[in-house]
Coordinates of N, CA and C in Angstrom, one line a residue:
Chain A
X904 N -5.6 99.6 79.1 CA -4.3 100.0 78.6 C -4.0 101.4 79.0
X905 N -2.7 101.6 79.4 CA -2.3 102.9 79.8 C -2.0 103.8 78.6
X906 N -2.4 105.1 78.7 CA -2.1 105.9 77.5 C -2.6 107.3 77.8
X907 N -2.6 108.1 76.7 CA -3.1 109.5 76.7 C -4.3 109.6 75.8
X908 N -5.4 110.2 76.3 CA -6.6 110.3 75.6 C -6.9 111.8 75.3
X909 N -7.0 112.1 74.1 CA -7.3 113.5 73.7 C -8.7 113.5 73.1
X910 N -9.5 114.5 73.4 CA -10.8 114.7 72.8 C -11.2 116.2 72.8
X911 N -12.0 116.5 71.8 CA -12.5 115.6 70.7 C -11.4 115.4 69.6
X912 N -11.6 114.6 68.6 CA -10.7 114.3 67.6 C -10.7 115.5 66.6
X913 N -11.9 116.1 66.3 CA -12.0 117.2 65.5 C -12.8 118.3 66.2
X914 N -12.5 119.5 66.0 CA -13.2 120.6 66.7 C -13.3 121.8 65.8
X915 N -14.4 122.5 65.9 CA -14.6 123.7 65.0 C -14.9 124.9 66.0
X916 N -14.2 125.9 65.7 CA -14.4 127.1 66.5 C -15.0 128.3 65.7
X917 N -15.9 129.0 66.3 CA -16.5 130.2 65.6 C -15.7 131.4 66.1
X918 N -15.8 132.4 65.3 CA -15.1 133.7 65.7 C -15.5 134.1 67.1
X919 N -14.5 134.6 67.9 CA -14.8 135.1 69.2 C -15.1 134.1 70.2
X920 N -15.0 132.8 69.9 CA -15.3 131.7 70.8 C -14.1 131.1 71.4
X921 N -14.2 130.8 72.7 CA -13.1 130.0 73.4 C -13.5 128.5 73.2
X922 N -12.5 127.7 73.0 CA -12.8 126.2 73.0 C -11.7 125.5 73.9
X923 N -12.1 124.4 74.4 CA -11.2 123.7 75.3 C -10.9 122.3 74.8
X924 N -9.7 121.9 74.7 CA -9.2 120.6 74.3 C -8.9 119.8 75.5
X925 N -9.4 118.6 75.5 CA -9.2 117.7 76.7 C -8.0 116.8 76.5
X926 N -7.2 116.6 77.6 CA -6.1 115.7 77.6 C -6.1 114.9 78.9
X927 N -6.2 113.6 78.9 CA -6.2 112.8 80.1 C -5.2 111.7 80.0
X928 N -4.4 111.5 81.0 CA -3.5 110.3 81.0 C -3.6 109.5 82.2
X929 N -3.4 108.1 82.0 CA -3.5 107.2 83.1 C -2.1 106.5 83.3
X930 N -1.1 107.2 82.9 CA 0.3 106.6 83.0 C 0.9 107.0 84.3
X931 N 0.3 107.8 85.1 CA 0.8 108.3 86.4 C 2.1 109.2 86.2
X932 N 2.1 109.9 85.0 CA 3.2 110.7 84.7 C 3.1 112.1 85.4
X933 N 4.2 112.6 85.9 CA 4.2 113.9 86.5 C 4.1 115.1 85.5
X934 N 4.8 114.9 84.4 CA 4.9 116.0 83.4 C 3.9 115.9 82.2
X935 N 3.3 117.0 81.8 CA 2.4 117.0 80.7 C 2.7 118.3 79.8
X936 N 2.4 118.1 78.5 CA 2.8 119.1 77.5 C 1.7 119.3 76.5
X937 N 1.6 120.5 75.9 CA 0.8 120.8 74.8 C 1.7 121.3 73.7
X938 N 1.4 120.8 72.5 CA 2.1 121.2 71.3 C 1.2 121.6 70.2
X939 N 1.6 122.4 69.3 CA 0.9 122.8 68.1 C 1.7 122.3 66.9
X940 N 1.0 121.8 65.9 CA 1.7 121.3 64.7 C 0.9 121.9 63.5
X941 N 1.7 122.7 62.7 CA 1.1 123.3 61.5 C 1.6 122.4 60.3
X942 N 0.9 122.4 59.2 CA 1.2 121.6 58.1 C 2.7 121.8 57.7
X943 N 3.4 120.6 57.5 CA 4.8 120.6 57.1 C 5.8 121.2 58.1
X944 N 5.3 121.3 59.3 CA 6.2 121.9 60.3 C 6.4 121.0 61.5
X945 N 7.4 121.2 62.3 CA 7.6 120.5 63.5 C 6.6 120.9 64.6
X946 N 6.8 120.3 65.7 CA 5.9 120.7 66.8 C 6.5 121.9 67.6
X947 N 5.6 122.7 68.0 CA 6.0 123.9 68.8 C 5.3 123.8 70.2
X948 N 6.0 124.1 71.2 CA 5.5 123.9 72.6 C 4.6 125.1 73.0
X949 N 3.5 124.8 73.5 CA 2.5 125.9 73.9 C 2.7 126.1 75.4
X950 N 2.4 125.1 76.2 CA 2.5 125.1 77.6 C 3.0 123.7 78.1
X951 N 3.6 123.7 79.3 CA 4.0 122.5 79.9 C 3.9 122.6 81.4
X952 N 3.7 121.4 82.0 CA 3.5 121.3 83.5 C 4.3 120.2 84.0
X953 N 5.1 120.4 85.0 CA 6.0 119.4 85.5 C 5.4 118.8 86.9
X954 N 4.4 119.5 87.4 CA 3.8 119.0 88.6 C 2.4 119.6 88.7
X955 N 1.5 119.0 89.5 CA 0.2 119.5 89.7 C 0.2 121.0 90.2
X956 N -0.7 121.8 89.7 CA -0.9 123.2 90.2 C 0.2 124.1 89.8
X957 N 1.0 123.6 88.8 CA 2.1 124.5 88.3 C 2.3 124.2 86.8
X958 N 2.5 125.3 86.1 CA 2.7 125.1 84.6 C 3.5 126.3 84.1
X959 N 4.2 126.2 83.0 CA 5.0 127.2 82.4 C 4.7 127.4 80.9
X960 N 4.9 128.6 80.5 CA 4.7 129.0 79.1 C 5.8 128.3 78.2
X961 N 5.3 127.9 77.1 CA 6.3 127.4 76.1 C 6.6 128.5 75.1
X962 N 6.9 128.2 73.9 CA 7.4 129.1 72.9 C 6.3 130.0 72.3
X963 N 5.0 129.4 72.3 CA 3.9 130.1 71.6 C 2.7 130.1 72.5
X964 N 2.8 130.6 73.7 CA 1.7 130.6 74.7 C 0.6 131.6 74.4
X965 N 0.9 132.7 73.7 CA -0.1 133.7 73.5 C -1.4 133.2 72.9
X966 N -2.5 133.6 73.6 CA -3.8 133.1 73.0 C -4.3 131.8 73.5
X967 N -3.5 131.2 74.4 CA -3.8 129.9 75.0 C -3.8 130.0 76.5
X968 N -4.5 129.1 77.2 CA -4.4 129.0 78.6 C -4.6 127.5 79.0
X969 N -4.0 127.2 80.2 CA -4.1 125.8 80.6 C -4.4 125.8 82.2
X970 N -4.7 124.6 82.7 CA -4.8 124.4 84.1 C -4.3 123.0 84.4
X971 N -3.8 122.8 85.6 CA -3.4 121.5 86.0 C -3.8 121.2 87.5
X972 N -5.1 121.0 87.6 CA -5.7 120.8 88.9 C -5.6 119.3 89.4
X973 N -5.4 118.4 88.4 CA -5.2 117.0 88.7 C -4.0 116.4 88.0
X974 N -3.4 115.4 88.5 CA -2.2 114.9 87.9 C -2.5 114.3 86.5
X975 N -3.7 113.8 86.3 CA -4.0 113.1 85.1 C -4.7 114.0 84.0
X976 N -4.9 115.2 84.3 CA -5.6 116.0 83.4 C -4.9 117.4 83.1
X977 N -4.9 117.8 81.8 CA -4.2 119.0 81.4 C -4.9 119.6 80.3
X978 N -6.1 120.3 80.5 CA -6.8 120.8 79.4 C -6.3 122.1 78.9
X979 N -6.4 122.3 77.6 CA -5.9 123.5 76.9 C -7.1 124.3 76.4
X980 N -7.2 125.6 76.7 CA -8.2 126.5 76.1 C -7.6 127.3 75.1
X981 N -8.2 127.3 73.9 CA -7.8 128.2 72.8 C -8.7 129.4 72.9
X982 N -8.2 130.5 73.2 CA -9.1 131.7 73.5 C -9.3 132.4 72.2
X983 N -10.2 133.4 72.2 CA -10.5 134.2 71.0 C -9.3 135.1 70.6
X984 N -8.4 135.3 71.6 CA -7.2 136.1 71.3 C -6.2 135.4 70.3
X985 N -6.4 134.1 70.2 CA -5.5 133.3 69.3 C -6.2 133.5 67.9
X986 N -5.5 134.3 67.1 CA -6.1 134.7 65.8 C -6.0 133.7 64.7
X987 N -5.0 132.7 64.9 CA -4.8 131.7 63.8 C -4.8 130.3 64.5
X988 N -5.9 129.9 65.0 CA -5.9 128.6 65.8 C -6.0 127.3 65.0
X989 N -6.2 127.4 63.7 CA -6.3 126.2 62.9 C -5.0 125.5 62.9
X990 N -5.0 124.3 63.4 CA -3.7 123.5 63.6 C -4.1 122.1 64.2
X991 N -3.1 121.3 64.3 CA -3.2 120.0 64.9 C -2.6 120.1 66.3
X992 N -3.3 119.7 67.3 CA -2.8 119.9 68.7 C -2.5 118.6 69.3
X993 N -1.4 118.4 69.8 CA -0.9 117.2 70.4 C -0.6 117.4 71.9
X994 N -1.1 116.5 72.7 CA -0.8 116.5 74.1 C 0.2 115.3 74.4
X995 N 1.1 115.5 75.4 CA 2.1 114.5 75.7 C 2.3 114.5 77.2
X996 N 2.8 113.4 77.7 CA 3.2 113.3 79.1 C 4.5 112.5 79.2
X997 N 5.2 112.7 80.3 CA 6.4 112.0 80.5 C 6.6 111.8 82.0
X998 N 7.3 110.7 82.4 CA 7.5 110.4 83.8 C 8.3 111.5 84.5
X999 N 9.1 112.2 83.8 CA 9.9 113.3 84.4 C 10.6 114.0 83.3
X1000 N 11.3 115.0 83.7 CA 12.1 115.9 82.8 C 13.1 115.0 82.1
X1001 N 13.3 115.3 80.8 CA 14.2 114.7 79.8 C 13.9 113.2 79.6
X1002 N 12.8 112.8 80.1 CA 12.3 111.4 79.7 C 11.5 111.4 78.4
X1003 N 11.4 110.2 77.8 CA 10.6 110.2 76.5 C 9.2 110.6 76.8
X1004 N 8.6 111.4 75.8 CA 7.3 111.8 76.0 C 6.4 110.9 75.2
X1005 N 5.2 110.6 75.8 CA 4.2 109.7 75.2 C 3.1 110.7 74.7
X1006 N 2.6 110.5 73.5 CA 1.7 111.4 72.8 C 0.3 110.8 72.7
X1007 N -0.7 111.7 72.7 CA -2.1 111.3 72.3 C -2.2 111.3 70.8
X1008 N -3.5 111.0 70.4 CA -3.8 111.0 69.0 C -4.0 112.3 68.3
X1009 N -4.1 113.4 69.2 CA -4.3 114.7 68.6 C -5.7 115.2 68.5
X1010 N -5.9 116.5 68.4 CA -7.1 117.2 68.1 C -6.9 118.1 66.9
X1011 N -7.7 118.0 65.9 CA -7.6 118.9 64.8 C -8.6 120.0 64.9
X1012 N -8.1 121.3 65.1 CA -9.0 122.4 65.3 C -9.1 123.2 64.0
X1013 N -10.3 123.6 63.6 CA -10.5 124.4 62.4 C -11.5 125.5 62.8
X1014 N -11.4 126.6 61.9 CA -12.3 127.7 62.1 C -13.5 127.6 61.2
X1015 N -14.7 127.9 61.8 CA -15.9 127.9 61.0 C -16.1 129.2 60.3
Chain B
X77 N 20.8 129.6 72.3 CA 19.6 129.1 71.7 C 19.7 127.7 71.3
X78 N 18.6 127.0 71.2 CA 18.6 125.6 70.8 C 17.9 125.5 69.4
X79 N 18.5 124.7 68.6 CA 17.9 124.5 67.3 C 18.1 123.1 66.8
X80 N 17.2 122.6 66.0 CA 17.3 121.3 65.4 C 17.0 121.5 63.9
X81 N 17.9 121.0 63.1 CA 17.7 121.1 61.6 C 17.6 119.8 60.9
X82 N 16.5 119.5 60.3 CA 16.4 118.3 59.4 C 16.2 118.9 58.0
X83 N 17.3 118.8 57.3 CA 17.4 119.5 56.0 C 16.6 118.8 55.0
X84 N 16.4 117.5 55.1 CA 15.6 116.7 54.1 C 14.1 116.8 54.5
X85 N 13.4 117.5 53.6 CA 12.0 117.7 53.8 C 11.2 116.4 53.5
X86 N 11.6 115.8 52.3 CA 10.9 114.6 51.8 C 11.9 113.7 51.2
X87 N 11.8 112.4 51.5 CA 12.6 111.4 50.9 C 11.7 110.3 50.4
X88 N 12.0 109.8 49.2 CA 11.2 108.7 48.6 C 12.2 107.6 48.2
X89 N 11.9 106.4 48.7 CA 12.8 105.3 48.4 C 11.8 104.1 47.9
X90 N 12.5 103.1 47.4 CA 11.8 101.9 47.0 C 12.0 100.8 48.1
X91 N 11.1 100.0 48.4 CA 11.2 99.0 49.4 C 12.5 98.3 49.3
X92 N 13.1 98.0 50.5 CA 14.3 97.3 50.6 C 15.6 98.1 50.5
X93 N 15.4 99.4 50.1 CA 16.5 100.3 50.1 C 16.9 100.7 51.5
X94 N 18.1 101.1 51.7 CA 18.5 101.7 53.0 C 18.3 103.2 52.8
X95 N 18.0 103.8 53.9 CA 17.8 105.3 53.9 C 18.3 105.9 55.2
X96 N 18.9 107.1 55.0 CA 19.4 107.8 56.2 C 18.7 109.1 56.4
X97 N 18.2 109.4 57.5 CA 17.6 110.7 57.8 C 18.6 111.5 58.6
X98 N 18.8 112.8 58.2 CA 19.8 113.6 58.8 C 19.2 114.5 59.9
X99 N 20.0 114.7 61.0 CA 19.6 115.6 62.0 C 20.9 116.3 62.5
X100 N 20.8 117.7 62.5 CA 21.9 118.5 63.0 C 21.3 119.4 64.1
X101 N 22.0 119.5 65.2 CA 21.5 120.3 66.3 C 22.4 121.4 66.8
X102 N 21.9 122.3 67.5 CA 22.7 123.4 68.1 C 22.3 123.6 69.5
X103 N 23.2 123.7 70.5 CA 22.9 123.9 71.8 C 24.1 124.4 72.6
X104 N 24.0 125.2 73.6 CA 25.1 125.7 74.4 C 25.2 124.8 75.6
X105 N 24.2 124.0 75.9 CA 24.3 123.1 77.1 C 25.3 122.0 76.8
X106 N 26.1 121.7 77.9 CA 27.0 120.6 77.7 C 26.3 119.2 78.0
X107 N 25.2 119.3 78.8 CA 24.4 118.1 79.0 C 23.1 118.3 78.2
X108 N 22.8 117.3 77.4 CA 21.5 117.4 76.6 C 21.1 116.1 76.2
X109 N 19.9 116.0 75.7 CA 19.3 114.7 75.3 C 18.7 114.9 73.9
X110 N 18.9 113.8 73.1 CA 18.4 113.8 71.7 C 17.4 112.7 71.5
X111 N 16.4 113.0 70.7 CA 15.3 112.0 70.6 C 15.0 111.9 69.1
X112 N 14.4 110.7 68.7 CA 13.8 110.6 67.4 C 12.4 110.0 67.7
X113 N 11.4 110.6 66.9 CA 10.0 110.2 67.0 C 9.5 109.9 65.6
X114 N 8.6 109.0 65.5 CA 7.9 108.7 64.2 C 6.5 109.1 64.3
X115 N 6.0 109.8 63.2 CA 4.6 110.2 63.2 C 4.0 109.6 61.9
X116 N 3.2 108.4 62.2 CA 2.5 107.8 61.0 C 1.4 108.6 60.6
X117 N 0.7 108.3 59.5 CA -0.4 109.0 59.1 C -1.5 109.2 60.1
X118 N -1.6 108.3 61.0 CA -2.7 108.4 62.1 C -2.5 109.7 63.0
X119 N -1.3 110.2 63.1 CA -1.0 111.4 63.7 C -0.3 111.4 65.1
X120 N -0.4 110.3 65.8 CA 0.3 110.3 67.1 C 1.8 110.1 66.9
X121 N 2.6 110.7 67.8 CA 4.0 110.5 67.7 C 4.4 109.3 68.5
X122 N 5.4 108.5 67.9 CA 5.8 107.3 68.6 C 7.3 107.5 68.9
X123 N 7.7 107.3 70.2 CA 9.0 107.5 70.6 C 9.9 106.3 70.0
X124 N 11.1 106.7 69.5 CA 12.0 105.7 69.0 C 13.2 105.5 69.8
X125 N 13.9 106.6 70.2 CA 15.2 106.5 70.9 C 15.5 107.8 71.6
X126 N 16.2 107.7 72.7 CA 16.8 108.8 73.4 C 18.3 108.6 73.7
X127 N 19.1 109.6 73.4 CA 20.5 109.6 73.7 C 20.9 110.7 74.6
X128 N 21.8 110.6 75.5 CA 22.3 111.7 76.2 C 23.6 112.1 75.6
X129 N 24.1 113.3 76.0 CA 25.3 113.9 75.3 C 26.6 113.2 75.7
X130 N 26.5 112.4 76.7 CA 27.8 111.7 77.2 C 27.9 110.3 76.6
X131 N 26.9 109.9 75.9 CA 26.9 108.5 75.3 C 26.9 108.6 73.8
X132 N 28.1 108.5 73.2 CA 28.2 108.6 71.8 C 28.2 107.2 71.1
X133 N 27.9 106.2 71.8 CA 27.9 104.9 71.2 C 26.7 104.8 70.2
X134 N 27.0 104.3 69.1 CA 25.9 104.0 68.1 C 25.0 103.0 68.6
X135 N 23.8 103.0 68.2 CA 22.8 102.0 68.6 C 22.1 101.4 67.5
X136 N 21.8 100.1 67.6 CA 21.1 99.4 66.6 C 19.9 98.7 67.2
X137 N 18.8 98.8 66.6 CA 17.6 98.1 67.1 C 16.8 97.6 65.9
X138 N 17.1 96.3 65.6 CA 16.5 95.7 64.4 C 17.0 96.3 63.2
X139 N 16.0 96.9 62.4 CA 16.4 97.5 61.1 C 16.8 99.0 61.3
X140 N 16.7 99.5 62.5 CA 17.0 100.9 62.8 C 18.4 101.0 63.5
X141 N 19.1 102.1 63.1 CA 20.3 102.4 63.7 C 20.5 103.9 63.8
X142 N 21.3 104.3 64.8 CA 21.5 105.7 65.0 C 22.9 106.0 65.2
X143 N 23.4 107.1 64.6 CA 24.8 107.5 64.6 C 24.9 108.9 65.2
X144 N 25.4 108.9 66.4 CA 25.5 110.2 67.2 C 27.0 110.6 67.1
X145 N 27.2 111.8 66.6 CA 28.6 112.4 66.5 C 28.6 113.8 67.1
X146 N 29.2 114.0 68.2 CA 29.2 115.3 68.9 C 30.1 116.2 68.1
X147 N 31.1 115.7 67.4 CA 32.1 116.5 66.7 C 31.4 117.3 65.6
X148 N 30.4 116.7 65.0 CA 29.6 117.4 63.9 C 28.2 117.8 64.3
X149 N 27.9 117.6 65.6 CA 26.5 117.9 66.2 C 25.5 117.2 65.4
X150 N 25.6 116.0 65.1 CA 24.7 115.3 64.3 C 24.2 114.0 65.0
X151 N 23.0 113.6 64.7 CA 22.3 112.4 65.3 C 21.5 111.9 64.2
X152 N 22.1 111.1 63.3 CA 21.5 110.6 62.1 C 20.8 109.2 62.3
X153 N 19.8 109.0 61.6 CA 18.9 107.8 61.7 C 18.9 107.0 60.4
X154 N 19.2 105.7 60.5 CA 19.3 104.9 59.3 C 18.3 103.8 59.4
X155 N 17.5 103.6 58.4 CA 16.6 102.4 58.3 C 17.2 101.5 57.2
X156 N 17.4 100.3 57.6 CA 18.0 99.3 56.7 C 16.9 98.5 56.1
X157 N 17.0 98.2 54.8 CA 16.0 97.4 54.1 C 14.5 97.9 54.4
X158 N 14.3 99.1 54.0 CA 13.1 99.8 54.3 C 11.8 99.1 53.8
X159 N 10.8 99.3 54.6 CA 9.5 98.6 54.3 C 8.4 99.7 54.1
X160 N 7.3 99.3 53.5 CA 6.2 100.3 53.3 C 5.7 100.8 54.6
X161 N 5.7 100.0 55.6 CA 5.2 100.4 56.9 C 6.1 101.5 57.6
X162 N 7.3 101.7 57.0 CA 8.2 102.7 57.5 C 7.8 104.1 57.1
X163 N 6.8 104.2 56.1 CA 6.4 105.5 55.6 C 5.8 106.3 56.7
X164 N 6.3 107.5 57.0 CA 5.9 108.3 58.1 C 6.7 109.6 58.0
X165 N 6.3 110.5 59.0 CA 7.2 111.7 59.2 C 8.0 111.4 60.4
X166 N 9.3 111.6 60.3 CA 10.3 111.4 61.4 C 10.8 112.7 61.9
X167 N 10.8 112.8 63.2 CA 11.2 114.1 63.9 C 12.4 113.8 64.8
X168 N 13.4 114.7 64.7 CA 14.5 114.7 65.6 C 14.2 115.8 66.6
X169 N 14.6 115.6 67.9 CA 14.3 116.6 68.9 C 15.4 116.7 69.9
X170 N 15.5 117.8 70.5 CA 16.6 118.1 71.5 C 16.1 118.7 72.7
X171 N 16.6 118.3 73.9 CA 16.3 118.9 75.2 C 17.6 119.2 75.9
X172 N 17.8 120.5 76.1 CA 19.0 120.9 76.8 C 18.8 120.9 78.3
X173 N 19.8 120.6 79.0 CA 19.7 120.5 80.5 C 19.2 121.8 81.2
X174 N 19.6 122.9 80.6 CA 19.2 124.2 81.2 C 18.0 124.8 80.6
X175 N 17.2 124.0 79.9 CA 16.1 124.6 79.2 C 14.8 124.1 79.9
X176 N 14.9 123.6 81.1 CA 13.6 123.3 81.9 C 12.9 122.2 81.3
X177 N 13.5 121.3 80.6 CA 12.8 120.1 80.1 C 12.0 120.4 78.8
X178 N 12.2 121.5 78.2 CA 11.5 121.8 76.9 C 12.2 121.0 75.8
X179 N 11.3 120.5 74.9 CA 11.8 119.7 73.8 C 11.7 120.6 72.5
X180 N 12.8 120.7 71.8 CA 12.8 121.4 70.5 C 12.8 120.5 69.4
X181 N 11.8 120.6 68.5 CA 11.7 119.6 67.4 C 12.3 120.2 66.1
X182 N 12.8 119.4 65.3 CA 13.1 119.7 63.9 C 11.8 119.8 63.1
X183 N 12.0 120.2 61.8 CA 10.8 120.3 60.9 C 10.2 119.0 60.5
X184 N 11.0 118.0 60.6 CA 10.5 116.7 60.3 C 11.0 116.3 58.8
X185 N 11.1 115.0 58.6 CA 11.4 114.4 57.3 C 10.3 113.4 56.9
X186 N 9.7 113.7 55.8 CA 8.6 112.8 55.4 C 9.2 111.7 54.5
X187 N 9.1 110.5 55.0 CA 9.7 109.3 54.3 C 8.6 108.6 53.6
X188 N 8.7 108.3 52.3 CA 7.8 107.6 51.6 C 8.5 106.3 51.0
X189 N 8.0 105.1 51.4 CA 8.6 103.9 50.9 C 7.6 103.2 50.0
X190 N 8.0 103.1 48.7 CA 7.1 102.6 47.7 C 7.4 101.1 47.5
X191 N 6.3 100.3 47.2 CA 6.5 98.9 47.0 C 7.3 98.6 45.7

């Protein structure tokens, strides 16, 4: 089945540690996105990529980094500079700009 | 600036009631796209509908219907004869043509349908 796979489902970060969230899609979509969701709030865009080897900052990129070396993969690193990383992280992809986005099951990140 | 407002934080209905979820948006773009997504307790978002700014026709899909009114900048979502399985958080979202494909989400409305 085609879809988006996020791993791990739960992740714990220690102080001063960088952690990487995985996002893989087999939908052959060009565009990929990372969102952060805090309790009772909507999704906020962290980074997005419309093509391989290119990506743009979203509204809350500080403390995060991404890479897009392959079409199907868009990993997100939460760096130690992100002081409040506890949240639910969702990855999405779409066939192109303004097209419906398909979402993964999310990764829940907590601080130890 | 773009903004999406879902003023209803939580709605609770009894099964078989009709319920309308409100969505009001702001954008300076003349071309834009509006979306509704459903987020069940499992967490993943499920796409429901996309409309572009030039198509104001209302749409019906089974028990779901959408009312798009540019004059009031609203894109409301109605569920007819609600069912327990409709319980979820529903998000309205906006993508303006000049915003590089970025999707702006509202805060979401949590719908609880009780048996």
